[in-house]
Amino acid sequence: MTKPPLSILLCAPRGFCAGVDRAIQIVDLALERYGAPVYVRHEIVHNKYVVEELRRKGAVFVEELDEIPDTGQPVIFSAHGVAKSVPAAARARNLFHLDATCPLVTKVHREAEVHHRRGRHVILIGHAGHPEVIGTMGQLPEGAVTLVETLDDVATLDLPADAPLAFTTQTTLSVDDTAAIVAALTARFPGITAPHKEDICYATTNRQESVKAVAPQVDALLVVGAPNSSNSQRLREVAAREGCERAFLIQRASEIDWEAVGTIETLGLTAGASAPEVLVEEVIDAFAERYDVTVTSVRTADETIAFNLPRELRQPAA
């Protein structure tokens, strides 16, 4: 039987960013150098496939340090960053810990500290409960940071008009939504100090720009990523906002809702920054079983950024 034609527009860049790649490397190298088990506080990145692959190799994932026995084995902090209390607790127990925090998240942490030292109250634009937000707020004393999620939050901020203020942002937000919140903040508080360089990371921005280029051209668009991945959720929202009504977030090919996707001639496909390329290929294969597929890459940026590994993993093994 002849399969109907389907043109897949493959967004580029997509998938792993430098921070995610570094975090996964840290777990892999720690397992290679120190053997199993290697303990990881929180999911190293927000992707079930990645977590399960690392678990299979000997990584043990926990939510809190008190779940880890007294051990000389490595304890790794996730790419999202942690509050200052976490490494302090690890040191108190003499746990050998490695920090896989994305350097771009660490930049936000340092910015917040500088603002606090200079007497500014910090407004953090982000999503309540996200590990990155918890980590950033945990860099400063309680009450030193106010979280803003929406434009309504800006309107109801109860801060003196002449209070010294600064803002920072979660690195994985919608570029457009954040721009609107920043505009509202600066309108209410004209003297507010902005980051030296935008906090939303290059990978988040690039993946959203690629989706913006593809979404108006396709009948449906799939984002491969985890439901608890902020940057993946934002990609789905961006696609819908750009006119693609059938935009869906899936973890892998088995989650494709063929009825919801419906009859299509063109499909957009991308992946969040913590989704491996093997899952994108799996989705293409699933469509190739039903359609005569042509794949075209739509590249809107080149990425060459790479981050150094922690010093302990750069040194030759003893």
XYZ file of C-alpha atoms in Angstrom:
318
model
C 0.000 0.000 0.000
C 1.351 3.452 -0.909
C 2.085 5.623 2.108
C 1.053 9.295 2.015
C 3.918 11.794 1.746
C 5.034 13.693 4.831
C 7.555 16.514 4.981
C 9.284 16.746 8.372
C 10.920 20.081 9.166
C 13.571 19.317 11.749
C 14.396 22.274 13.979
C 18.056 23.073 14.517
C 19.441 23.669 17.053
C 17.527 21.132 19.157
C 18.247 18.673 21.945
C 21.247 18.658 24.239
C 22.784 21.978 25.208
C 26.328 22.383 26.546
C 25.170 22.410 30.182
C 23.207 19.181 29.821
C 26.010 17.506 27.909
C 28.466 18.508 30.661
C 26.195 17.220 33.448
C 25.748 13.811 31.823
C 29.501 13.618 31.163
C 30.148 14.280 34.854
C 28.018 11.287 35.888
C 29.535 9.041 33.201
C 33.113 10.014 34.088
C 32.461 9.652 37.821
C 31.134 6.130 37.239
C 34.136 5.334 35.064
C 36.665 6.728 37.538
C 35.156 5.828 40.923
C 32.881 2.922 40.061
C 29.264 2.404 41.084
C 27.365 3.583 42.924
C 27.526 7.278 42.144
C 24.806 9.240 43.930
C 22.953 12.038 42.139
C 20.791 14.546 44.008
C 17.654 15.123 41.931
C 17.384 14.114 38.262
C 20.700 15.112 36.681
C 18.631 16.620 33.834
C 14.893 16.488 33.258
C 14.667 13.470 30.977
C 13.454 10.019 31.985
C 15.402 8.219 29.242
C 18.686 9.849 30.294
C 18.044 9.131 33.976
C 17.194 5.488 33.309
C 20.314 5.011 31.157
C 22.510 6.431 33.931
C 20.687 4.362 36.549
C 21.412 1.264 34.484
C 25.127 2.157 34.589
C 25.111 2.486 38.379
C 23.879 5.984 39.241
C 21.581 6.190 42.271
C 19.157 9.113 42.193
C 17.902 10.683 45.434
C 15.930 13.799 46.257
C 17.834 14.742 49.423
C 21.284 14.075 50.865
C 19.890 12.293 53.922
C 18.926 9.424 51.602
C 22.634 8.804 50.934
C 24.600 6.570 53.319
C 27.944 7.707 54.724
C 30.196 6.915 51.805
C 33.378 7.861 50.024
C 31.570 7.545 46.689
C 30.813 10.711 44.683
C 27.646 12.705 45.240
C 26.662 14.830 42.231
C 24.438 17.920 42.247
C 22.158 18.263 39.210
C 22.500 20.699 36.306
C 19.719 22.884 37.738
C 21.839 24.089 40.673
C 21.261 23.855 44.408
C 20.812 26.149 47.388
C 23.955 26.947 49.397
C 22.670 24.761 52.204
C 23.150 21.619 50.068
C 26.957 21.706 49.580
C 27.229 22.904 53.194
C 25.350 19.780 54.336
C 27.569 17.619 52.113
C 30.711 19.137 53.642
C 29.339 18.606 57.149
C 29.096 14.885 56.378
C 32.439 14.773 54.530
C 30.672 13.634 51.365
C 32.813 13.830 48.225
C 30.624 15.991 46.034
C 30.820 17.104 42.408
C 28.814 20.058 41.132
C 27.142 19.554 37.742
C 25.333 22.917 37.900
C 25.219 24.497 34.450
C 27.750 27.361 34.376
C 25.032 29.665 33.028
C 22.928 28.929 36.128
C 25.983 29.555 38.304
C 26.302 32.949 36.563
C 22.790 33.826 37.762
C 23.726 32.715 41.300
C 26.780 34.967 41.323
C 24.777 37.907 39.950
C 22.224 37.515 42.740
C 25.011 37.492 45.345
C 26.580 40.642 43.908
C 23.227 42.471 43.958
C 22.668 41.407 47.572
C 26.129 42.618 48.636
C 25.370 45.968 47.011
C 22.189 46.328 49.040
C 19.690 45.524 46.279
C 16.590 43.436 46.782
C 16.512 40.762 44.064
C 13.443 40.015 41.967
C 13.701 36.594 40.328
C 11.550 35.917 37.254
C 10.829 32.202 37.185
C 8.497 29.308 37.969
C 7.771 28.485 41.609
C 8.976 25.045 42.656
C 11.362 24.538 39.734
C 14.721 23.195 40.993
C 16.628 26.037 39.333
C 14.463 28.640 41.080
C 14.845 26.876 44.433
C 18.613 26.841 43.925
C 18.838 30.506 42.944
C 16.649 31.697 45.819
C 18.768 29.541 48.118
C 21.899 31.566 47.358
C 20.645 34.449 49.503
C 19.121 34.812 52.981
C 15.399 34.247 53.312
C 13.444 37.326 52.275
C 16.232 38.715 50.074
C 14.586 37.419 46.859
C 11.037 37.921 45.588
C 9.770 35.509 42.939
C 7.726 36.901 40.046
C 5.952 34.499 37.678
C 3.445 36.661 35.786
C 2.567 40.211 34.803
C -0.057 40.185 37.565
C 2.707 39.453 40.079
C 4.547 42.568 38.923
C 1.414 44.682 39.338
C 0.923 43.500 42.925
C 4.552 43.750 44.084
C 4.595 45.474 47.460
C 7.973 47.179 47.379
C 8.883 50.818 48.012
C 9.221 52.784 44.764
C 12.677 54.007 45.850
C 13.958 50.603 47.047
C 17.249 49.544 45.406
C 16.208 46.630 43.179
C 17.711 44.226 40.671
C 16.238 41.373 38.651
C 17.514 38.035 37.442
C 15.712 35.275 35.572
C 15.487 31.517 35.367
C 17.556 30.418 32.357
C 14.833 28.353 30.628
C 11.938 30.795 30.287
C 9.954 31.953 27.272
C 11.938 34.800 25.733
C 8.785 36.721 24.764
C 6.945 36.237 28.080
C 10.027 37.270 30.026
C 10.513 40.380 27.875
C 6.956 41.454 28.749
C 7.574 40.920 32.476
C 10.878 42.813 32.314
C 9.121 45.704 30.535
C 6.482 45.804 33.271
C 9.150 45.725 35.994
C 11.139 48.567 34.466
C 7.959 50.616 34.004
C 7.060 50.226 37.687
C 10.627 50.522 38.975
C 12.631 52.647 36.504
C 15.800 52.375 38.583
C 15.875 48.575 38.685
C 19.239 47.020 37.787
C 19.230 44.538 34.894
C 21.679 41.670 34.303
C 24.875 42.623 32.438
C 23.927 39.940 29.939
C 20.507 38.328 29.538
C 20.032 35.408 31.928
C 17.900 33.281 29.596
C 20.513 30.947 28.179
C 21.663 30.782 24.574
C 20.251 27.264 24.117
C 16.761 28.204 25.309
C 16.748 31.246 23.024
C 18.070 29.342 19.996
C 15.581 26.483 20.322
C 12.678 28.915 20.618
C 13.852 30.863 17.554
C 14.020 27.660 15.505
C 10.481 26.728 16.535
C 9.301 30.225 15.590
C 10.737 29.691 12.095
C 9.134 26.265 11.627
C 5.758 26.493 13.416
C 3.958 28.679 10.822
C 4.943 26.247 8.040
C 3.604 22.978 9.480
C 0.298 21.245 10.215
C 1.536 19.886 13.551
C 4.662 20.168 15.684
C 6.085 17.748 18.218
C 8.497 18.657 21.008
C 10.462 15.724 22.392
C 11.016 16.402 26.069
C 9.874 15.752 29.619
C 6.733 17.281 31.140
C 8.841 18.636 34.042
C 11.332 20.238 31.631
C 10.767 23.993 31.628
C 12.544 24.648 28.333
C 10.580 21.844 26.616
C 7.240 23.185 27.847
C 8.191 26.635 26.572
C 8.915 25.200 23.089
C 5.398 23.775 22.898
C 3.941 27.117 24.009
C 6.017 29.024 21.448
C 4.799 26.730 18.642
C 1.168 27.282 19.622
C 1.687 31.040 19.867
C 3.253 31.097 16.407
C 0.117 29.616 14.852
C 0.614 25.839 15.078
C -2.564 24.722 16.854
C -1.492 21.064 16.985
C 1.643 21.388 19.109
C 2.379 18.532 21.486
C 5.023 17.621 24.062
C 5.943 13.928 24.106
C 8.633 12.016 25.972
C 9.140 9.504 23.176
C 7.495 7.941 20.103
C 5.207 5.670 22.118
C 3.382 8.791 23.405
C 2.395 10.087 19.956
C -1.375 10.628 19.926
C -2.021 9.812 16.267
C -5.665 10.863 16.480
C -4.734 14.279 17.899
C -1.988 14.765 15.303
C -4.610 14.012 12.646
C -4.171 14.205 8.894
C -1.000 16.103 8.100
C 1.296 16.818 5.171
C 3.957 18.710 7.122
C 5.345 18.085 10.620
C 7.679 20.198 12.723
C 9.964 18.335 15.098
C 12.262 19.597 17.840
C 13.640 18.498 21.191
C 14.168 20.206 24.521
C 17.679 20.830 25.798
C 17.701 17.672 27.937
C 16.338 15.275 25.277
C 18.852 13.018 23.470
C 18.888 12.803 19.673
C 18.105 9.072 19.771
C 14.550 9.971 20.850
C 14.160 12.356 17.897
C 15.249 9.574 15.549
C 12.746 7.254 17.219
C 9.931 9.712 16.420
C 11.056 10.036 12.784
C 11.060 6.219 12.505
C 7.523 6.065 13.913
C 6.268 8.485 11.253
C 8.223 6.641 8.554
C 6.159 3.528 9.311
C 2.992 5.432 8.351
C 4.237 7.992 5.825
C 6.688 8.384 2.984
C 8.910 10.757 4.938
C 11.195 13.525 3.688
C 13.292 15.224 6.377
C 14.600 18.781 5.975
C 16.696 20.551 8.589
C 15.753 24.170 9.356
C 18.780 25.724 11.054
C 18.513 29.170 12.606
C 21.756 29.236 14.623
C 25.051 27.413 15.106
C 26.158 26.380 18.583
C 29.828 25.868 19.437
C 29.754 26.429 23.208
C 31.350 23.829 25.490
C 31.947 23.987 29.248
C 34.868 22.695 31.286
C 34.419 19.686 33.531
C 34.994 19.970 37.308
C 38.673 19.999 38.228
C 38.427 16.600 39.959
C 37.411 14.949 36.682
C 39.992 16.768 34.552
C 42.887 15.424 36.595
C 44.421 12.083 35.649
C 43.148 9.190 37.748
C 45.498 8.158 40.550
